[in-house]
Coordinates of C-alpha atoms in Angstrom, one line a residue:
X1 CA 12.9 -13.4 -19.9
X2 CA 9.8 -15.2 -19.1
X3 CA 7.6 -12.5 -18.5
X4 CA 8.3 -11.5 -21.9
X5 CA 7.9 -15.1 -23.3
X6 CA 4.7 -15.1 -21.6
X7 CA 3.5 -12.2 -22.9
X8 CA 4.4 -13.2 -26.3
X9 CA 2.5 -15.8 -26.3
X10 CA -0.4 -14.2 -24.9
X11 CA -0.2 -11.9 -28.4
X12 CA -0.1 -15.2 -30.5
X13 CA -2.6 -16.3 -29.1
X14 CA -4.5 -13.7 -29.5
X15 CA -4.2 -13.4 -33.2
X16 CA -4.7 -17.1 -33.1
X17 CA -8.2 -16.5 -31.9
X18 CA -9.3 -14.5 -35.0
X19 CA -12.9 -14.9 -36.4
X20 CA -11.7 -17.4 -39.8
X21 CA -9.7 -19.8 -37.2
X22 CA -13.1 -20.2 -34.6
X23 CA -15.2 -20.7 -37.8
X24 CA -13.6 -24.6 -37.5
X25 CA -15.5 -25.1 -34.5
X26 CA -18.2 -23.1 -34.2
X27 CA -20.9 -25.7 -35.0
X28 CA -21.7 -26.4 -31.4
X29 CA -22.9 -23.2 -30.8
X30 CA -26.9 -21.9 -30.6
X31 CA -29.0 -19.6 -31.4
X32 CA -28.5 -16.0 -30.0
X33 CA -30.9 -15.4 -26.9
X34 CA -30.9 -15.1 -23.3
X35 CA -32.6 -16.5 -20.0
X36 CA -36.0 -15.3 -19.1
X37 CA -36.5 -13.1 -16.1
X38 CA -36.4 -15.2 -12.9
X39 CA -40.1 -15.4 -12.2
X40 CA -40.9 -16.5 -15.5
X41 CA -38.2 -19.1 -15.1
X42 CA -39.5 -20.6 -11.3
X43 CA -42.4 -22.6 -13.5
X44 CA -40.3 -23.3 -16.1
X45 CA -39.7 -27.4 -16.9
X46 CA -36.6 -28.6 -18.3
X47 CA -37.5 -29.9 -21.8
X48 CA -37.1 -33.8 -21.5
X49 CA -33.9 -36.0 -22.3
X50 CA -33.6 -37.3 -25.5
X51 CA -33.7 -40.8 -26.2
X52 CA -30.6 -43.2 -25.4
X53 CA -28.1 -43.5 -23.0
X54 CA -26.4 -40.0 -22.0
X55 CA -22.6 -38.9 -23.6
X56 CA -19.9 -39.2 -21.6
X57 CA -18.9 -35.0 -21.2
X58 CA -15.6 -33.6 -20.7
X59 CA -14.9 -30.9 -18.5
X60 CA -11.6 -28.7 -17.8
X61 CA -11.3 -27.5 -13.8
X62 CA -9.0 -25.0 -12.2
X63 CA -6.2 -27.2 -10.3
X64 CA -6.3 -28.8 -6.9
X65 CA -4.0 -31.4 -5.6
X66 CA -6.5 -34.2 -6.2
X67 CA -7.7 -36.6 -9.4
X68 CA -10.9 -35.2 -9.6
X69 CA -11.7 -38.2 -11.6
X70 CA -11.4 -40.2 -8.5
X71 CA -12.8 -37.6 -5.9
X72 CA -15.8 -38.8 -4.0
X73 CA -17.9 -36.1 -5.2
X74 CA -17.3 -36.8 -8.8
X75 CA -18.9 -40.5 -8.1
X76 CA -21.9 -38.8 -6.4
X77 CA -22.4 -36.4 -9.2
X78 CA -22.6 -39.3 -11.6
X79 CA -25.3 -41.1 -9.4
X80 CA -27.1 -37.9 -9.0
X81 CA -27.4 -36.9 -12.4
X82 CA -26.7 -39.4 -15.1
X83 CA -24.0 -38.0 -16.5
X84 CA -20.6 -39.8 -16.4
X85 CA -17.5 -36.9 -16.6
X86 CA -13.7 -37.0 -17.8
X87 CA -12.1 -34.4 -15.8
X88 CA -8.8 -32.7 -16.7
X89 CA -7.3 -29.5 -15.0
X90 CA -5.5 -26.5 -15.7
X91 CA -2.0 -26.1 -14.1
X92 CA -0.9 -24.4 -11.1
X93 CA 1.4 -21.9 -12.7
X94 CA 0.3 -19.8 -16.2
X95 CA -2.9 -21.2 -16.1
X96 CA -3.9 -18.5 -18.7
X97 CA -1.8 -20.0 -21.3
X98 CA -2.7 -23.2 -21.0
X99 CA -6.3 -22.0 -21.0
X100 CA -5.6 -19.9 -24.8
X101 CA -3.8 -22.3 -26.2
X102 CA -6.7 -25.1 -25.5
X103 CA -9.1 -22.6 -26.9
X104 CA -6.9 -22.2 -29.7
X105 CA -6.7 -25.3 -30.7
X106 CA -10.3 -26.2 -30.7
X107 CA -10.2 -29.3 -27.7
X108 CA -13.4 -30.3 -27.4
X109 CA -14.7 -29.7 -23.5
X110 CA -18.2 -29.7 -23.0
X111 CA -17.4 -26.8 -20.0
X112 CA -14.5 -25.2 -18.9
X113 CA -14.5 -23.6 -15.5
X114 CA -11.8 -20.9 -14.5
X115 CA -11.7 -18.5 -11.5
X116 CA -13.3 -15.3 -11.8
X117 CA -10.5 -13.0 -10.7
X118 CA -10.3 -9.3 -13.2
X119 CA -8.1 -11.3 -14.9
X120 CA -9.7 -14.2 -16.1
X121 CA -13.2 -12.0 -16.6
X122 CA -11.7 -10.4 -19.3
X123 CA -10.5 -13.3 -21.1
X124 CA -13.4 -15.1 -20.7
X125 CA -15.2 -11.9 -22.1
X126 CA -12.2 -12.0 -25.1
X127 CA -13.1 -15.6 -25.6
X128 CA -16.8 -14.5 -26.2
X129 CA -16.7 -11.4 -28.3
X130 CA -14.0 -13.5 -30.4
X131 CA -16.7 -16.2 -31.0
X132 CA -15.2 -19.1 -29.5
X133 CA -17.9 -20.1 -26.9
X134 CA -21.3 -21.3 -26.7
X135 CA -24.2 -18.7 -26.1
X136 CA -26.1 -20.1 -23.1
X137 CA -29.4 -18.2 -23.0
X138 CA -31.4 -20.5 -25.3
X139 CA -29.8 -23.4 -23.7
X140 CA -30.3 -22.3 -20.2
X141 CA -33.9 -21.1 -21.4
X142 CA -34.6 -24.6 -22.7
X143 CA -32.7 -27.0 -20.0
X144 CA -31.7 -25.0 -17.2
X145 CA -34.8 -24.2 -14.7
X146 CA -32.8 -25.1 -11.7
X147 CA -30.0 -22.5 -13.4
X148 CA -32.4 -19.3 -13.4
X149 CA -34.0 -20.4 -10.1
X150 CA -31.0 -21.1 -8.1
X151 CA -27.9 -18.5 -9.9
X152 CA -28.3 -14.6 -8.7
X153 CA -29.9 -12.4 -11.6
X154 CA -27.6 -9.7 -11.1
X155 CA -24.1 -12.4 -11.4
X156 CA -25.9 -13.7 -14.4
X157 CA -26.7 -10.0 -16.0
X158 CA -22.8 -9.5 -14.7
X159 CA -21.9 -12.3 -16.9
X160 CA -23.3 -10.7 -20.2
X161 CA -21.0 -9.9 -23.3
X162 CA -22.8 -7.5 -25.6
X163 CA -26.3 -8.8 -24.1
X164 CA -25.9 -12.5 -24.2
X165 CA -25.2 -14.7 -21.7
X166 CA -21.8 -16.9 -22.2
X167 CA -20.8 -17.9 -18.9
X168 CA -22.6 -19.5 -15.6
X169 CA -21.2 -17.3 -12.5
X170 CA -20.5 -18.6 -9.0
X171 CA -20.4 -16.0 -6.7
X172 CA -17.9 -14.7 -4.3
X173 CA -18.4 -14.2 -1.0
X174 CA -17.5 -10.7 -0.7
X175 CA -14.2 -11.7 1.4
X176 CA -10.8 -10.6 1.6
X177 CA -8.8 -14.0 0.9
X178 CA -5.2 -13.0 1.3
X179 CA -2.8 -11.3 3.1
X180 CA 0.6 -11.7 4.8
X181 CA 1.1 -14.9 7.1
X182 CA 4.2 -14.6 9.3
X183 CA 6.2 -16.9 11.5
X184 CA 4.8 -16.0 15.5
X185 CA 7.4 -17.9 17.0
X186 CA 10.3 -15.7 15.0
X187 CA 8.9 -13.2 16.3
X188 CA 9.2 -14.2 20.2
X189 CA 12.5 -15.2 19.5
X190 CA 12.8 -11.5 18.1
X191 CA 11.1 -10.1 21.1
X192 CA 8.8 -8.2 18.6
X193 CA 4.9 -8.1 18.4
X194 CA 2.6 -8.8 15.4
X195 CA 3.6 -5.3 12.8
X196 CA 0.7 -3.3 12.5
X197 CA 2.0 -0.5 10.5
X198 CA 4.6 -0.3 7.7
X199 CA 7.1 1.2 10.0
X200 CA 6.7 -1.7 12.4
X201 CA 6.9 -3.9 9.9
X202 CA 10.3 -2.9 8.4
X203 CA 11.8 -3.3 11.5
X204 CA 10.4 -7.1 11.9
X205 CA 12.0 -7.5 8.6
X206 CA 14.9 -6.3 10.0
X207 CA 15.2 -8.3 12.9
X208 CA 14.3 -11.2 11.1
X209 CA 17.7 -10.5 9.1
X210 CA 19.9 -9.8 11.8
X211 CA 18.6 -12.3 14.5
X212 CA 18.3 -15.1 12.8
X213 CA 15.4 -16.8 14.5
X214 CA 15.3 -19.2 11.6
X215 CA 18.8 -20.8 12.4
X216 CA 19.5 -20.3 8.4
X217 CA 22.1 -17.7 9.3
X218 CA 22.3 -15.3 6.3
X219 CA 20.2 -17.5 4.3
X220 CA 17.2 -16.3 6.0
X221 CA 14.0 -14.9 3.7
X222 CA 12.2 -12.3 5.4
X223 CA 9.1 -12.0 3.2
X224 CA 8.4 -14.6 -0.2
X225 CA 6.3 -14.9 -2.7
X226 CA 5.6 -15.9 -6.3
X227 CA 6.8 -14.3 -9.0
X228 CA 3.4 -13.0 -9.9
X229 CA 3.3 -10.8 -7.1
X230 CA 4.5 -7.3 -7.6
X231 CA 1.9 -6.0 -5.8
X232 CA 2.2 -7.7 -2.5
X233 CA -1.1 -7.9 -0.6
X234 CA -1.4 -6.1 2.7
X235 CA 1.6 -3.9 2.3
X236 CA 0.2 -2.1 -1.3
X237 CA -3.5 -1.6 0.7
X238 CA -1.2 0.3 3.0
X239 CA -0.5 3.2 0.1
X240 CA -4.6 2.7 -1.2
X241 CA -4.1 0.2 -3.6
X242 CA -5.5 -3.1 -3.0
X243 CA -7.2 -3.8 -5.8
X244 CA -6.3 -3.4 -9.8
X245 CA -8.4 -0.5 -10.1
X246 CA -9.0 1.7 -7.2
X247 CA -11.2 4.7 -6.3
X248 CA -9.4 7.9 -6.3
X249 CA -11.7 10.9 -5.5
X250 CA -14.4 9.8 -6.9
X251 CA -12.5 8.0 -10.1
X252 CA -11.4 4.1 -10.8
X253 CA -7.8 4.3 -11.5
X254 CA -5.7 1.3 -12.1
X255 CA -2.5 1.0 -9.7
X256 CA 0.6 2.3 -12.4
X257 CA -1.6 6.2 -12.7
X258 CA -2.2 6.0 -9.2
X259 CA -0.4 8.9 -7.1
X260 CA 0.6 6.4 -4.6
X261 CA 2.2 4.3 -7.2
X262 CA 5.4 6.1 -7.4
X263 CA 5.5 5.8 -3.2
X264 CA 4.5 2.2 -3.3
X265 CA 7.2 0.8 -5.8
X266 CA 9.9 3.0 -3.9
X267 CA 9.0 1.2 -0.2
X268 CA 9.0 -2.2 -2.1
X269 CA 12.8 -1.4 -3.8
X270 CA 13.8 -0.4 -0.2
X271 CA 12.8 -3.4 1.0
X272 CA 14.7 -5.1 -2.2
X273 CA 17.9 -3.2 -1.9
X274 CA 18.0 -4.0 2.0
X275 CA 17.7 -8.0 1.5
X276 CA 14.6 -7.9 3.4
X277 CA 12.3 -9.4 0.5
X278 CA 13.3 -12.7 -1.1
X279 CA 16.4 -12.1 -3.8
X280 CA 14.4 -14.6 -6.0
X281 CA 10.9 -14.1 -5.9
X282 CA 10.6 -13.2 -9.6
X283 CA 11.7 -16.4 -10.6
X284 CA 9.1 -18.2 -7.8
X285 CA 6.5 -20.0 -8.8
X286 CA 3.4 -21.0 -6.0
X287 CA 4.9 -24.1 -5.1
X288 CA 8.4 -22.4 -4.6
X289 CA 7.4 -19.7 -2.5
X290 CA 5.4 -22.4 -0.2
X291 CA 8.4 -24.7 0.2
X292 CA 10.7 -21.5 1.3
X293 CA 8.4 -21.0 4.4
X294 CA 7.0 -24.8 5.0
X295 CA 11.1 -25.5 4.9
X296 CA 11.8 -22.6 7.3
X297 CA 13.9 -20.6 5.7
X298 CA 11.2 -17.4 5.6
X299 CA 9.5 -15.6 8.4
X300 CA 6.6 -14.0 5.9
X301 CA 4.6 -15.3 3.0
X302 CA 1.8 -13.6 1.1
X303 CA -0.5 -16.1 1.3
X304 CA -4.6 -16.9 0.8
X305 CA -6.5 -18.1 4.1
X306 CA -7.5 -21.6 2.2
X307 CA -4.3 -22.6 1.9
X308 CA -3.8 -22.6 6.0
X309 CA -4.2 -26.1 7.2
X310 CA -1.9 -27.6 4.0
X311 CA 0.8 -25.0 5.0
X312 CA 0.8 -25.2 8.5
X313 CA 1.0 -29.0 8.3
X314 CA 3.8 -28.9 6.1
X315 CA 5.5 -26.6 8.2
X316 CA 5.1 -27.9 11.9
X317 CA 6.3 -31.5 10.2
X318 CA 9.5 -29.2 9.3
X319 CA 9.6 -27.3 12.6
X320 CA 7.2 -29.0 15.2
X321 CA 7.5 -25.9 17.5
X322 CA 6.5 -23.7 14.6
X323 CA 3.8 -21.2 14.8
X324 CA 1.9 -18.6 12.4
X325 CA -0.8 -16.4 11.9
X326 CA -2.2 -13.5 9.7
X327 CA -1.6 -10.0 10.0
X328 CA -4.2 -7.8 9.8
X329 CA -4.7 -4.6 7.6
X330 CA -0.9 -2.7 7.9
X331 CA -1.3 1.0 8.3
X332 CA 0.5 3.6 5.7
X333 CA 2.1 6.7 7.2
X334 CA -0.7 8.9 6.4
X335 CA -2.9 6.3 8.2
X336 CA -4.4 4.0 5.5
X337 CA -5.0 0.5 5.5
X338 CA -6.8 -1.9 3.2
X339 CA -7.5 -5.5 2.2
X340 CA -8.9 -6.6 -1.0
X341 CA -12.3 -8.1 -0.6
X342 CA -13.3 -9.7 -3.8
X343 CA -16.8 -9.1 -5.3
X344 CA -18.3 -10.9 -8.1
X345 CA -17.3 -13.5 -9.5
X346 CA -15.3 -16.9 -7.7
X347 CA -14.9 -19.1 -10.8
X348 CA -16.9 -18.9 -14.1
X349 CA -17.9 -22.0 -16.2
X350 CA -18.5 -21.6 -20.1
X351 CA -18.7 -23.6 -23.2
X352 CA -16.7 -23.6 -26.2
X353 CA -17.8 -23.8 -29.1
X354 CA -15.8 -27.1 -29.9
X355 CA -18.0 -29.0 -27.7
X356 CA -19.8 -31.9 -29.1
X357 CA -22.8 -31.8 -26.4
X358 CA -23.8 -28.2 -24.9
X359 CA -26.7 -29.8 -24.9
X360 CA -26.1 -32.2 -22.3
X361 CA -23.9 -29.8 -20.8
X362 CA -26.4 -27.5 -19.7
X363 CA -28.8 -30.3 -18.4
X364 CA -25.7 -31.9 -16.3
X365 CA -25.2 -28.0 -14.9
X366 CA -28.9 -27.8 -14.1
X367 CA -29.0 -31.2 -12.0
X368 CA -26.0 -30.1 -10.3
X369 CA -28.2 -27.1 -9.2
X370 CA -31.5 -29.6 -8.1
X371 CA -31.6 -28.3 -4.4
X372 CA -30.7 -31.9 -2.9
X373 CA -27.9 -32.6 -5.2
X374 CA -26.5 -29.5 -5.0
X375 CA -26.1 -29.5 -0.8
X376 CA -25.0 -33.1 -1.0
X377 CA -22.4 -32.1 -3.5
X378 CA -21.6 -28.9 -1.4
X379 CA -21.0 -30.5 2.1
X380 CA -22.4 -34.0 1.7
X381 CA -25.1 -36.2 3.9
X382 CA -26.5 -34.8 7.0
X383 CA -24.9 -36.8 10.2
X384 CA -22.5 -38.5 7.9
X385 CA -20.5 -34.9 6.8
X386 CA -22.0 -32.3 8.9
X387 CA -24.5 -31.8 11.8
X388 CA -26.9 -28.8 11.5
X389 CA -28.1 -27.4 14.9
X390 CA -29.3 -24.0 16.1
X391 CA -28.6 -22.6 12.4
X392 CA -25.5 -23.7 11.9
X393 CA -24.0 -26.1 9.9
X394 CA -20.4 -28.1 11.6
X395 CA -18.5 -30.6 9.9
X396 CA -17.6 -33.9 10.9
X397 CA -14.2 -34.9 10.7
X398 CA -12.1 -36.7 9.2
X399 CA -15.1 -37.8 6.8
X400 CA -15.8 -33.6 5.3
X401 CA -12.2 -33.5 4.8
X402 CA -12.0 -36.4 2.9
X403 CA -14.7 -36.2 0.9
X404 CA -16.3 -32.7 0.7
X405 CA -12.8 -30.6 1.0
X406 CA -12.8 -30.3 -2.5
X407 CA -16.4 -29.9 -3.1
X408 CA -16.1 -26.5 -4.0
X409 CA -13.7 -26.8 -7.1
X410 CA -17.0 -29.0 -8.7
X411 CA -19.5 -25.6 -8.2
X412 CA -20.8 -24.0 -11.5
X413 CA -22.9 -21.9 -10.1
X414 CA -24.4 -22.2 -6.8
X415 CA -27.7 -22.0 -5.0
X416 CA -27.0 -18.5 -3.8
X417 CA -29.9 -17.9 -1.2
X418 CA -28.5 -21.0 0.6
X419 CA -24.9 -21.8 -0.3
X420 CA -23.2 -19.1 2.3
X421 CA -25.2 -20.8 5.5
X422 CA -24.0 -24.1 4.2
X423 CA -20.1 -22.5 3.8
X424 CA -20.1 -22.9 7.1
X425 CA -19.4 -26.5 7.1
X426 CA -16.4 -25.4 5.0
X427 CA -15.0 -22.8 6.8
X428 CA -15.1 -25.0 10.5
X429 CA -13.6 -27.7 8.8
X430 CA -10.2 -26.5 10.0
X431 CA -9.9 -24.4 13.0
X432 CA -6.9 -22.7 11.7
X433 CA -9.1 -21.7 8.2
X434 CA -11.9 -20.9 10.5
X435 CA -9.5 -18.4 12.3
X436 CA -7.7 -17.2 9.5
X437 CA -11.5 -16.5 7.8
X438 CA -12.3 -14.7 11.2
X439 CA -9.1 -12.5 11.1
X440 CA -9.2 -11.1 7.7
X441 CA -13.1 -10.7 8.0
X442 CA -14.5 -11.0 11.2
X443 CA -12.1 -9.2 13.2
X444 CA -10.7 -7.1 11.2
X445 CA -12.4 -3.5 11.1
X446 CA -15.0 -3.5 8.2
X447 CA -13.4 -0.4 6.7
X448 CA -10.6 -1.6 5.9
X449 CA -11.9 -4.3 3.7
X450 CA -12.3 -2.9 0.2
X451 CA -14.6 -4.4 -2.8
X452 CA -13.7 -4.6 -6.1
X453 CA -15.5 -2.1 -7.7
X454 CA -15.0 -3.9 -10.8
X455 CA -16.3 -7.4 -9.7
X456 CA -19.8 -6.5 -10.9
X457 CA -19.1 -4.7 -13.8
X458 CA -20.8 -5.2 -17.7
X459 CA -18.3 -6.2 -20.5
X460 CA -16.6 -3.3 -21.7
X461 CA -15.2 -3.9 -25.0
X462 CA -12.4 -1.3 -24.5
X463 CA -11.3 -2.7 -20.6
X464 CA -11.3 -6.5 -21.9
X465 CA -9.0 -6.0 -24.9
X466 CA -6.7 -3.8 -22.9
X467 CA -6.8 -5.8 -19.1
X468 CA -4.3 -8.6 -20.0
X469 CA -2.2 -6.2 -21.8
X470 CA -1.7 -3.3 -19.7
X471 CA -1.8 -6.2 -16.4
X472 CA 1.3 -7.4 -18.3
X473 CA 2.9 -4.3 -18.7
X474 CA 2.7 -2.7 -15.3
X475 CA 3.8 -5.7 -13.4
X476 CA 6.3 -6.1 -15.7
X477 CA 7.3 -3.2 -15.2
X478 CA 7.0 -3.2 -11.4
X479 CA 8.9 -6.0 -10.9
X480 CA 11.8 -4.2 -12.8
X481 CA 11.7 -1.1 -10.3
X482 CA 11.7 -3.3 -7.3
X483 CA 14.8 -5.4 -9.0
X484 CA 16.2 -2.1 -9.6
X485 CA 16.6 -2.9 -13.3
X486 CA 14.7 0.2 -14.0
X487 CA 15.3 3.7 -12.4
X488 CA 11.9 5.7 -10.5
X489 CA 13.2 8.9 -12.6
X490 CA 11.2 7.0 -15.6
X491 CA 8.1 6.4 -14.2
X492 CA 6.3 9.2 -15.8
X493 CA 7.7 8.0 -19.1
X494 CA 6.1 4.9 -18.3
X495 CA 2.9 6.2 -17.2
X496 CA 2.9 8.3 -20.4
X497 CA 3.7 4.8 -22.9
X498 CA 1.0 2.8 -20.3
X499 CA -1.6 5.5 -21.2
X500 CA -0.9 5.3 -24.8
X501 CA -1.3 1.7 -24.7
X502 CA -4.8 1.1 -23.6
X503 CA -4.7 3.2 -20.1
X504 CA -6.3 6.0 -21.5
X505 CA -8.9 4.7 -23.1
X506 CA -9.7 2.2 -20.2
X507 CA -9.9 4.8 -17.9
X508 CA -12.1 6.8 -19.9
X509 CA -14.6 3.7 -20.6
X510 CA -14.8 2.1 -17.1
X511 CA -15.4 5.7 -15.3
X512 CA -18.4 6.4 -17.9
X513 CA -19.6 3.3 -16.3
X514 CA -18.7 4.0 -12.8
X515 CA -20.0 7.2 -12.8
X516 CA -23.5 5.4 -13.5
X517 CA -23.5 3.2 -10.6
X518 CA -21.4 4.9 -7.5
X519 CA -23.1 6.3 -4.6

């Protein structure tokens, strides 16, 4: 029922975005245009302030778990560049409809920052081509030097909608960023090593069931996760599929005309109808799913290496003898195995056209980016956050934790020649991130981390209008299999009504494209 609310309201919204209701507040926008081409832009000089004391902006920010009103790096910011900031957030759960309904309604933010999943890309791309943002390139042409000279020209040409630049990219790191985390000490008690096929891990699930190494008796959860999560990570790279759209002898397909899908959904039911799986995970949201395993009552979560130290904290102060770990890439029975590894874009920052200063906007972005600022805002003060010797950057604890930890959630854009030597700091800040990082992409064999071959991709008109849509739909849909509330026999009905729906027409648009740019 709330999948369908949700998507409801994502089809309200949509008409709410029409042309005649942005008209209202389009008068912050500027002139069509974009930036220069980087060389031109090293000598360029950002055009003076104007007279007066500097607005007070307002800027939306994906969530985190602090105020970043009161977050060290927001006081540094304003000492660095002038520019005092209210900062509100999008929730945890649904942040897309929060995010349209904002739009919507015409709030005035001065920038808006979102992550840069497939997802979000092609609403930020709907956004654009519906009118209800900012062009940048005169802006960035005008006041953003540090913008052109520090952001990679390929993210920015990446960011484009119909030639004009809306949005300031910050990049990915090319990384796989989740996978499954699982209880080590269950499996001791178990007597069974890490899984590192399908096969072996059914039969983990299995003794995690019968064995109860949890002391929940039949209340344990093998494997949770939010309700978002149809396609669980790890085991769906096991049938090919870790991303939205994968390559298929030679062609992008997205996951529901996959062959594999039909395989996939059937494992995952299995799983379902044995009790191996959590009963509820439709109904989880993040924070649900996280409790379950901090609380002990699950062996598995699907889970992003970030979110490490936070989880393992919670769960050793619920179970002090508690330990976990990653599992690296599970094998399929014909032999494949596969972790998403994102490429393009981490977050994206634009600027609607309800904002009263995009102006100012631009020049707060662009001292953000002034070399100094930008390190000190990354990982702070040399020998006060981190030490820097023989080329590497190390953190100094507690301090980094305390007041660089959430330094990334304040990037738009970053100085990408330098930023991944400095992410160092980041990454060592925990020794559990720092080994979760390593596992999923240091140790783990290069092959089977897969990039999204859509990360880079130009706006396509026909992919953006369909993504959210036909994302909806097959998950929905998913979900419905695995719950056994619809029956495999109609599948190829499905794929037939998905086709009809947008898939064709997708798939037709985004392989004219690939078919330019594959090797």
């Amino acid at each position: 029922m709330l999948k369908k609310h949700r998507k409801l309201m994502l089809v309200t919204l949509t008409a709410c975005l029409s042309a005649s209701s942005l008209v209202a507040c389009s008068s912050g926008g500027a002139s069509s245009g974009s930036p220069s081409s980087p060389a031109a832009s090293t000598a360029a000089t950002a055009a003076p302030a104007a007279a007066g004391p500097k607005p007070e902006l307002k800027s939306l920010q994906i969530w985190q778990k602090d105020d970043y009103n009161t977050y060290p790096v927001a006081k540094f910011l304003e000492q660095a560049t002038g520019y005092k900031v209210q900062y509100d957030m999008l929730p945890q759960d649904k942040p897309q409809d929060k995010l349209n309904i904002l739009i919507a309604s015409g709030e005035p933010y001065d920038a808006i920052t979102t992550v840069g999943s497939t997802d979000f890309k092609a609403v930020y791309s709907d956004y654009a081509k519906k009118g209800a943002l900012v062009d940048l390139g005169p802006l960035i042409d005008k006041f953003g030097p540090n913008i052109k000279a520090s952001v990679d020209p390929e993210a920015l040409e990446a960011a484009k909608v119909d030639g004009k630049l809306y949005g300031i990219p910050t990049k990915s790191l090319n990384a796989v960023s989740t996978s499954l985390f699982i209880r080590q000490d269950w499996l001791d008690k178990v007597g069974l090593k890490m899984p590192t096929t399908l096969d072996e891990l059914v039969a983990v699930l299995k003794a995690f069931k019968e064995k109860d190494p949890g002391g929940n008796g039949d209340k344990n959860i093998g494997l949770t996760m939010s309700g978002e999560a149809s396609f669980i990570s790890n085991i769906v790279g096991a049938f090919g599929m870790p991303n939205y759209w994968n390559d298929v002898n030679g062609k992008l397909i997205p996951r529901v005309m996959d062959p594999a899908f039909k395989d996939y959904t059937a494992f995952v039911a299995d799983l379902f109808k044995q009790g191996l799986i959590d009963k509820e995970f439709a109904a989880n949201k993040d924070a649900t799913a996280k409790e379950k395993f901090t609380s002990g009552k699950a062996g598995i979560i699907m889970l992003n290496w970030s979110d490490v130290p936070v989880i393992m904290d919670a769960l050793v102060k619920n179970v002090p003898t508690a330990k976990a770990g990653f599992l690296s890439a599970l094998q399929g029975k014909d032999g494949k195995a596969a972790l998403s590894a994102a490429r393009g874009f981490d977050r994206i920052t634009f600027i609607p056209k309800a904002s009263k200063h995009p102006e100012d906007a631009i020049k707060w972005m662009n001292a953000k980016l002034e070399k100094e600022t930008f390190k000190k805002m990354a990982i702070g003060e040399e020998n006060k956050h981190y030490t820097f010797k023989d080329g590497t950057y190390t953190p100094i604890q507690p301090i980094f934790t305390d007041e660089r930890n959430q330094a990334n959630n304040f990037l738009m854009g970053t100085d990408d020649k330098n930023y991944p030597t400095y992410w160092q700091a980041r990454v060592r800040k925990d020794m559990r991130l720092f080994d979760g990082w390593n596992l999923m992409n240091g140790l783990a064999p290069a092959s089977t981390k897969v990039v999204d071959q859509l990360g880079y991709a130009p706006y396509m008109a026909v992919f953006s209008k369909n993504f959210l849509q036909l994302n909806t739909m097959s998950s929905d849909y998913t979900t419905k299999l695995i719950f056994g509330a619809e029956p495999m026999s109609g599948i190829d009905a499905f794929i037939t009504k998905f086709k009809a729906s947008g898939g064709d027409a997708s798939f037709t648009e985004v392989n004219d494209w690939y078919a330019t740019v594959k090797k």
